[in-house]
Coordinates of C-alpha atoms in Angstrom, one line a residue:
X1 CA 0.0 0.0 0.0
X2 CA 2.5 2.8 0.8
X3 CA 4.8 1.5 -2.2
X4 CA 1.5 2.3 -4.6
X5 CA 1.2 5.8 -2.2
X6 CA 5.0 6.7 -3.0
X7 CA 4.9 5.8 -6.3
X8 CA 1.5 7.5 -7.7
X9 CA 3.2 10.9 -5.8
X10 CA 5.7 10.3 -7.7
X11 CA 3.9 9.9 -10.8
X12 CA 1.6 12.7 -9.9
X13 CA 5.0 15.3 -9.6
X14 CA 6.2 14.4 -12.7
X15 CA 3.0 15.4 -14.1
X16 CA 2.7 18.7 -12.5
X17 CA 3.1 21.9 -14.5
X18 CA 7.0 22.9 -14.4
X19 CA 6.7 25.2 -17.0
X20 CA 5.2 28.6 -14.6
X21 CA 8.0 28.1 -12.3
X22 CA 10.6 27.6 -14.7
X23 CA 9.8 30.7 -16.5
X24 CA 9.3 32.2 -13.1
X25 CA 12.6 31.4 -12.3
X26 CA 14.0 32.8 -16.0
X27 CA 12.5 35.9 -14.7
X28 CA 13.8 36.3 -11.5
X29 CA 17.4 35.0 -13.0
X30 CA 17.1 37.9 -15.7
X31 CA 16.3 40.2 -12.7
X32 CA 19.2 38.9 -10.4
X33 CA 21.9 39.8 -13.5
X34 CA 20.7 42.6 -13.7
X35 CA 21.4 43.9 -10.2
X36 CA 24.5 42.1 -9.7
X37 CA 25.7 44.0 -13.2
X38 CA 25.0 47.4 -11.8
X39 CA 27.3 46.2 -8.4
X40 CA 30.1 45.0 -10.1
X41 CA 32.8 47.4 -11.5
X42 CA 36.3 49.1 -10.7
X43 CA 34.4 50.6 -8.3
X44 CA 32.3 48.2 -6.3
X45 CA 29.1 49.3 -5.1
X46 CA 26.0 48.5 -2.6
X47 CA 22.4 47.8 -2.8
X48 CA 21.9 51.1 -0.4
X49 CA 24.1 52.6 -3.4
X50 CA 22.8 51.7 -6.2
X51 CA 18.7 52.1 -4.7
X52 CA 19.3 55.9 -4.2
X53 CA 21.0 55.8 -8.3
X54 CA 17.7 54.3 -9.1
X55 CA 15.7 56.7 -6.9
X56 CA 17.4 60.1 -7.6
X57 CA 19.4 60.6 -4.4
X58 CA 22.8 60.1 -4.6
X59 CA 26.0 62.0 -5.2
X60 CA 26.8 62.9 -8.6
X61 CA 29.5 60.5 -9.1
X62 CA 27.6 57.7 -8.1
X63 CA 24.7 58.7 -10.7
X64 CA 27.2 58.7 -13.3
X65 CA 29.3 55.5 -12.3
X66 CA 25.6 53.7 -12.6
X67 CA 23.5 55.5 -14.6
X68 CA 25.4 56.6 -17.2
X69 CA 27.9 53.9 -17.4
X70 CA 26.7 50.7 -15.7
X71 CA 23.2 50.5 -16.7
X72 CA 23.6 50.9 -20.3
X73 CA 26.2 48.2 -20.9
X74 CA 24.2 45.4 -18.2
X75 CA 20.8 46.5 -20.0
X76 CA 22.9 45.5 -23.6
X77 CA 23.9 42.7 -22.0
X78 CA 21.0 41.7 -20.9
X79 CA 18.8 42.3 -24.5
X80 CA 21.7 41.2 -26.8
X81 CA 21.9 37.6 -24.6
X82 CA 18.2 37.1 -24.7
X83 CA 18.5 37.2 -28.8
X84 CA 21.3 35.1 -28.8
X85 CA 19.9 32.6 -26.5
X86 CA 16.4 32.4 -28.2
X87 CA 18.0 32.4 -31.6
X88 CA 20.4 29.4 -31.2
X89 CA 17.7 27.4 -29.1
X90 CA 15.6 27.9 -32.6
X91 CA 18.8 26.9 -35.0
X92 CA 19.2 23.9 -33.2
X93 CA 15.7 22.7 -33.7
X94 CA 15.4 24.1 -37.0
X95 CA 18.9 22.0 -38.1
X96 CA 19.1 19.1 -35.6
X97 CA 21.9 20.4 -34.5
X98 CA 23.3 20.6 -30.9
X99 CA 26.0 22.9 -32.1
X100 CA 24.0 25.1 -33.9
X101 CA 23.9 28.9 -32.7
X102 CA 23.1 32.4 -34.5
X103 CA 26.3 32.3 -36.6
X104 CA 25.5 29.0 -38.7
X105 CA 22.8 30.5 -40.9
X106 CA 25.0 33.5 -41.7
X107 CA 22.9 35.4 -39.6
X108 CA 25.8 37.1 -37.6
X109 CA 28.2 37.1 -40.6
X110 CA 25.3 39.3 -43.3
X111 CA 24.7 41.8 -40.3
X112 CA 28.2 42.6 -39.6
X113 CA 28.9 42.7 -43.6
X114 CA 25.9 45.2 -43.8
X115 CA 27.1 47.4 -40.6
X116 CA 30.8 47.4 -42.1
X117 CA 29.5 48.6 -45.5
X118 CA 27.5 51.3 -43.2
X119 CA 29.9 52.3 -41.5
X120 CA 31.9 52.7 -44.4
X121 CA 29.5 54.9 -46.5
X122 CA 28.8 56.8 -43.8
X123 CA 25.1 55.8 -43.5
X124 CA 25.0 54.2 -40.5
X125 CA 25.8 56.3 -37.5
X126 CA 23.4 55.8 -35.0
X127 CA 21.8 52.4 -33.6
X128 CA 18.3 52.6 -35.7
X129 CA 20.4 52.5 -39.3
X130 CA 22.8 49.8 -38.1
X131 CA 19.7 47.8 -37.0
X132 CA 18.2 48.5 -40.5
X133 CA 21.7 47.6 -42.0
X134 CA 22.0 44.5 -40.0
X135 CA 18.3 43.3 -40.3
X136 CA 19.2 44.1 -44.3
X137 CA 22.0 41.1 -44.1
X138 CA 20.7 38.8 -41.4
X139 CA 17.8 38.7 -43.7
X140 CA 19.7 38.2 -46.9
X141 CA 21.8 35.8 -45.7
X142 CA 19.7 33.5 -43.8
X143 CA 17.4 33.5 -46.9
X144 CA 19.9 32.7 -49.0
X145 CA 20.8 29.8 -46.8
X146 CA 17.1 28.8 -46.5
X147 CA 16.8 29.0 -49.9
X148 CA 19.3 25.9 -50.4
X149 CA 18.3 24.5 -47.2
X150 CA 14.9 24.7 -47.3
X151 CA 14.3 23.9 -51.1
X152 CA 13.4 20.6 -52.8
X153 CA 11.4 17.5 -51.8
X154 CA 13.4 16.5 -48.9
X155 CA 14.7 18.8 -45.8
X156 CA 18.5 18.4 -45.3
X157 CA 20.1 20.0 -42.1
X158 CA 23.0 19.2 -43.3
X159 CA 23.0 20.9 -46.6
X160 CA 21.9 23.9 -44.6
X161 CA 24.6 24.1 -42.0
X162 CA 27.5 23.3 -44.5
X163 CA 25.5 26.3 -46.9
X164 CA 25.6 28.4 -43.8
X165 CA 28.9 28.2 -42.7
X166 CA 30.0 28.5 -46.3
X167 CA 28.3 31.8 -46.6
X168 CA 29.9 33.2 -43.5
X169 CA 33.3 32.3 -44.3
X170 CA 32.7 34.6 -47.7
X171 CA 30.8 37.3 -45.8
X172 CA 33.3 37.3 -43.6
X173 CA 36.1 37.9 -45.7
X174 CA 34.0 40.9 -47.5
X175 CA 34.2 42.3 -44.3
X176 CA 37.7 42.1 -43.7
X177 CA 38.4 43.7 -46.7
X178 CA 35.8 46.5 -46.1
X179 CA 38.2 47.5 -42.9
X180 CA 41.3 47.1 -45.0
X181 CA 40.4 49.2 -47.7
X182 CA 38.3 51.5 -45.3
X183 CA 40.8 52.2 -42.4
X184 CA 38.5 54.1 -40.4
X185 CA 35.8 52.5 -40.4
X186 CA 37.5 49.8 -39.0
X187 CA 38.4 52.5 -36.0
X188 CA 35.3 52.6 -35.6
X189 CA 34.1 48.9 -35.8
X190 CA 37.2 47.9 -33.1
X191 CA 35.3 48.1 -30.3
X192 CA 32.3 46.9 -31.8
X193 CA 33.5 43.8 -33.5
X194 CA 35.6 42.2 -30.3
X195 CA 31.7 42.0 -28.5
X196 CA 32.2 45.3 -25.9
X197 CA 29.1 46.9 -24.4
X198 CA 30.7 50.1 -23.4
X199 CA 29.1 53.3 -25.0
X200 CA 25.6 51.3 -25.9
X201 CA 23.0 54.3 -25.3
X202 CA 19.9 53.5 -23.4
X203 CA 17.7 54.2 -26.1
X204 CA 19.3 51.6 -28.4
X205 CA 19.1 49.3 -25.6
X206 CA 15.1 50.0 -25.9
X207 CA 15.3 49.2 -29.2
X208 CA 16.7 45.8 -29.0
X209 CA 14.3 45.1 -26.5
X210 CA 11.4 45.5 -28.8
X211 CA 12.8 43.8 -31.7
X212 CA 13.7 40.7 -29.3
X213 CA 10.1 40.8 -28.0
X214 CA 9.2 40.4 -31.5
X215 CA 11.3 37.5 -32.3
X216 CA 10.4 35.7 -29.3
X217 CA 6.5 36.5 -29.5
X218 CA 7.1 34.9 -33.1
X219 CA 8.8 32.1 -31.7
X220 CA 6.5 31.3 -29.0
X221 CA 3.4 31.0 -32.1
X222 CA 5.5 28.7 -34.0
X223 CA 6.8 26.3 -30.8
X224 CA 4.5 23.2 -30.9
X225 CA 4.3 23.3 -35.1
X226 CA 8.8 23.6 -35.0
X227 CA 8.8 20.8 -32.5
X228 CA 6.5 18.2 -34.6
X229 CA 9.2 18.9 -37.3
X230 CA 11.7 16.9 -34.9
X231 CA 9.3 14.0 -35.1
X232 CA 10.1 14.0 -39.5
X233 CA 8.7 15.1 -42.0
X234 CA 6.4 12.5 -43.5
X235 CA 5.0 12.0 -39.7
X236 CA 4.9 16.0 -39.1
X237 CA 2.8 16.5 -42.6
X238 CA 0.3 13.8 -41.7
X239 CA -0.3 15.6 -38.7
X240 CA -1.1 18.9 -40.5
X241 CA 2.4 21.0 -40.0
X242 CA 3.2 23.4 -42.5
X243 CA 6.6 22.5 -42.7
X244 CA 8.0 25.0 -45.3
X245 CA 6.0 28.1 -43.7
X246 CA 6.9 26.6 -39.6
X247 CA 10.7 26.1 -41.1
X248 CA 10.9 29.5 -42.6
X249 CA 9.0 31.7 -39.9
X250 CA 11.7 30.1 -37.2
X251 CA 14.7 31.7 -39.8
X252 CA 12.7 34.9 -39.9
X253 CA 12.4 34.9 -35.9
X254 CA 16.5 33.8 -36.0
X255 CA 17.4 36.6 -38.2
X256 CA 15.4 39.3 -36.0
X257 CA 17.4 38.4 -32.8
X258 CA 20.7 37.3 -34.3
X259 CA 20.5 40.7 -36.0
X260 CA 19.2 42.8 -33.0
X261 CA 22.3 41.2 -31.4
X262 CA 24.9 41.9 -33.4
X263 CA 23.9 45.5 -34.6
X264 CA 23.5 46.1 -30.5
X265 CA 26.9 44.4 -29.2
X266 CA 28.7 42.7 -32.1
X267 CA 28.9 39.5 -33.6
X268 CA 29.6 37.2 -29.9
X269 CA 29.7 33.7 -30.2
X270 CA 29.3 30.4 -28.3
X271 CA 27.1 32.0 -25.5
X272 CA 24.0 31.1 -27.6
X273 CA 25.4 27.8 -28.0
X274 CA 25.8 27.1 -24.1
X275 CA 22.7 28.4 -23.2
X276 CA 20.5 26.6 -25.7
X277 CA 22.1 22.9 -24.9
X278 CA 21.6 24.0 -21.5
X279 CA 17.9 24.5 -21.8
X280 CA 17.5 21.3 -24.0
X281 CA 18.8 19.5 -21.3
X282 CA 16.6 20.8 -18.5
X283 CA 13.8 20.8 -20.7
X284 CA 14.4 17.1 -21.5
X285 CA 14.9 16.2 -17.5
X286 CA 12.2 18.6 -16.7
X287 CA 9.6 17.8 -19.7
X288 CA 9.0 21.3 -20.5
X289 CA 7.6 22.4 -23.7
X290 CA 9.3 24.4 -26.2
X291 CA 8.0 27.7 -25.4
X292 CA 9.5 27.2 -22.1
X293 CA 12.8 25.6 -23.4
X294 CA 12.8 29.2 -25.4
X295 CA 12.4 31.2 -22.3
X296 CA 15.1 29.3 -20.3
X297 CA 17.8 29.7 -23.4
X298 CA 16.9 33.3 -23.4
X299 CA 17.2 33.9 -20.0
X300 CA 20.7 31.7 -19.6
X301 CA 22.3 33.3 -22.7
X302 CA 20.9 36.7 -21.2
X303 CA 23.0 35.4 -17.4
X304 CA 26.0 34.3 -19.5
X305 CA 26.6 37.3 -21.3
X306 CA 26.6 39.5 -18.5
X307 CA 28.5 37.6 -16.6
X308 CA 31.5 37.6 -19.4
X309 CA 30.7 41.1 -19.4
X310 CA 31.6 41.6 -15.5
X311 CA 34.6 39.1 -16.0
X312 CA 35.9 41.4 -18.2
X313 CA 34.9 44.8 -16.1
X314 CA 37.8 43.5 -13.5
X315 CA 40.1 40.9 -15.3
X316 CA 42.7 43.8 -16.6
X317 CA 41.9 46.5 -14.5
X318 CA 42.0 49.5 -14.8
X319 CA 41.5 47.8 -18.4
X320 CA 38.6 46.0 -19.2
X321 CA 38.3 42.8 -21.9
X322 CA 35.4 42.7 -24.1
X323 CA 32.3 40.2 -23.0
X324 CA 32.8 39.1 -27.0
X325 CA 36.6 37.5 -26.1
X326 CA 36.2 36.2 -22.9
X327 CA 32.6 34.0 -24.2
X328 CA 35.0 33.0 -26.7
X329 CA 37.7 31.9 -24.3
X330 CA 35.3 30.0 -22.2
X331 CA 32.8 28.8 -24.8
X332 CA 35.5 27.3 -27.4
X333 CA 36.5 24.2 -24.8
X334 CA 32.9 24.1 -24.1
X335 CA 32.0 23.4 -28.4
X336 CA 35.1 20.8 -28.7
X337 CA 33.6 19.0 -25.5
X338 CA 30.1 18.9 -27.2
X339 CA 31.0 17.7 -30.2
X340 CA 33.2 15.1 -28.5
X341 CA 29.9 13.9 -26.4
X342 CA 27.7 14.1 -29.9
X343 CA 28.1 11.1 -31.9
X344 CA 26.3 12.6 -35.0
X345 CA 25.5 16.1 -35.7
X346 CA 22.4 15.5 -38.1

């Protein structure tokens, strides 16, 4: 009797709704990032500090250490990880790929081409026309890869990765030689391209937050329809998916965030990649649906940046390292092990 009591409770708390309190928890990890990014600096900081910054009274320097120069860059943080986070959990459904973040479409790659040939004409000076410069490529470039990898009878993941990565490696070369033959706008991409958040204003902050709402409001409509896709195709068409419209919806979600990202921060890699084989594993432990696994990407990607963001606030002080190099530093061991642990990509 109380081995049938123990194990229908058991039953019973696998079947309760995670999802609330894993989106709950998201949140409130979002929310925590953000406090612990306006702390941490050269100059270290207290809640009592920081709450009279938030509520007009406090001294002058305090109000510019936090306001001015704190907020901005944890608020970019903050945005710029939610797109990446969202944008690789979609990639890796999309492709069937558990390596799979916002660079692999091109997505990253056509929106710093597009900022670079901005910058370089002198038509992109403020964050609105490098958004509409970056949407420009995310969108060509991701619909040229979906193009290939989303045309003829059969869906191939692997035709659109290796289409994808081929695309960047030429888009990134066009940018290379955009800086060489342009020398200053390179001076002004520097900071840019090695993933920093200092000088992001507020407003373009706001901005990005929109367009990410965007993307994932997108997202969230097309969850259950992208996750029948994983089930094949000939199974996900008898059930009534639309798997051309599902497929290319997901790429237009990708190439909102991706490009919200990079036009905000810089193309920044491998934090997408942690945060969505993060999620997939919680969600698969946790048996939360995809809307949720979406959230929790977001909301780990969003953690993950910031905190590369605060390493590199006090690593070289009085210096500071860009967020972009020191997610590369810990993210590229983090791949290799992946792909070590993956027996097949596809």
């Amino acid at each position: 009797m109380t081995s049938t009591s123990t194990t229908e409770r058991r039953h019973a708390a696998r079947r309760a709704p995670r999802g609330p309190v894993v989106v709950a928890a998201s949140l409130a990890l979002v929310v925590a990032a953000v406090l612990v990014g306006l702390f941490v600096g050269g100059r270290p900081t207290s809640p009592v500090e920081v709450l009279g910054v938030l509520t007009g009274n406090s001294e002058l320097e305090l109000r510019a250490i936090v306001g001015e120069i704190r907020l901005p860059r944890t608020l970019a943080a903050v945005i710029a990880g939610l797109g990446l986070g969202l944008a690789a959990s979609l990639l890796q459904t999309v492709t069937r790929n558990p390596v799979a973040d916002a660079g692999l479409l091109g997505s990253n790659a056509g929106a710093t081409v597009m900022i670079a040939i901005g910058m370089a004409s002198g038509f992109a000076a403020d964050f609105a026309a490098q958004s509409a410069w970056a949407l420009t490529g995310a969108f060509v470039a991701t619909g040229l890869v979906s193009v290939i990898g989303l045309s003829g009878r059969f869906y191939s993941p692997t035709r659109l990765i290796l289409f994808g990565v081929a695309l960047s490696a030429v888009l990134t070369g066009i940018t290379t030689g955009i800086m060489l033959a342009v020398p200053e706008a390179f001076d002004g991409m520097r900071s840019w391209l090695s993933g920093s958040m200092v000088g992001v204003p507020v407003e373009s902050a706001s901005y990005g937050a929109v367009m990410v709402a965007a993307s994932l409001t997108l997202a969230m409509c097309i969850a259950r329809p992208l996750e029948v896709t994983l089930l094949g195709d000939d199974l996900a068409r008898a059930l009534g998916t639309r798997l051309f419209v599902t497929r290319a919806l997901a790429v237009v979600a990708v190439a909102i965030a991706a490009a919200t990202a990079t036009a905000l921060v810089g193309p920044i890699g491998f934090v997408g990649l942690i945060a969505a084989r993060a999620a997939a594993l919680a969600a698969s432990r946790l048996g939360l649906s995809p809307g949720c696994r979406y959230i929790l990407s977001a909301s780990l990607c969003a953690a993950l940046l910031l905190g590369a963001d605060l390493v590199g606030r006090v690593a070289l002080w009085p210096g500071e390292l860009p967020a972009g190099i020191v997610a590369a530093i810990v993210g590229a061991p983090f791949l290799l092990w992946i792909v070590r642990r993956t027996r097949s990509l596809t």
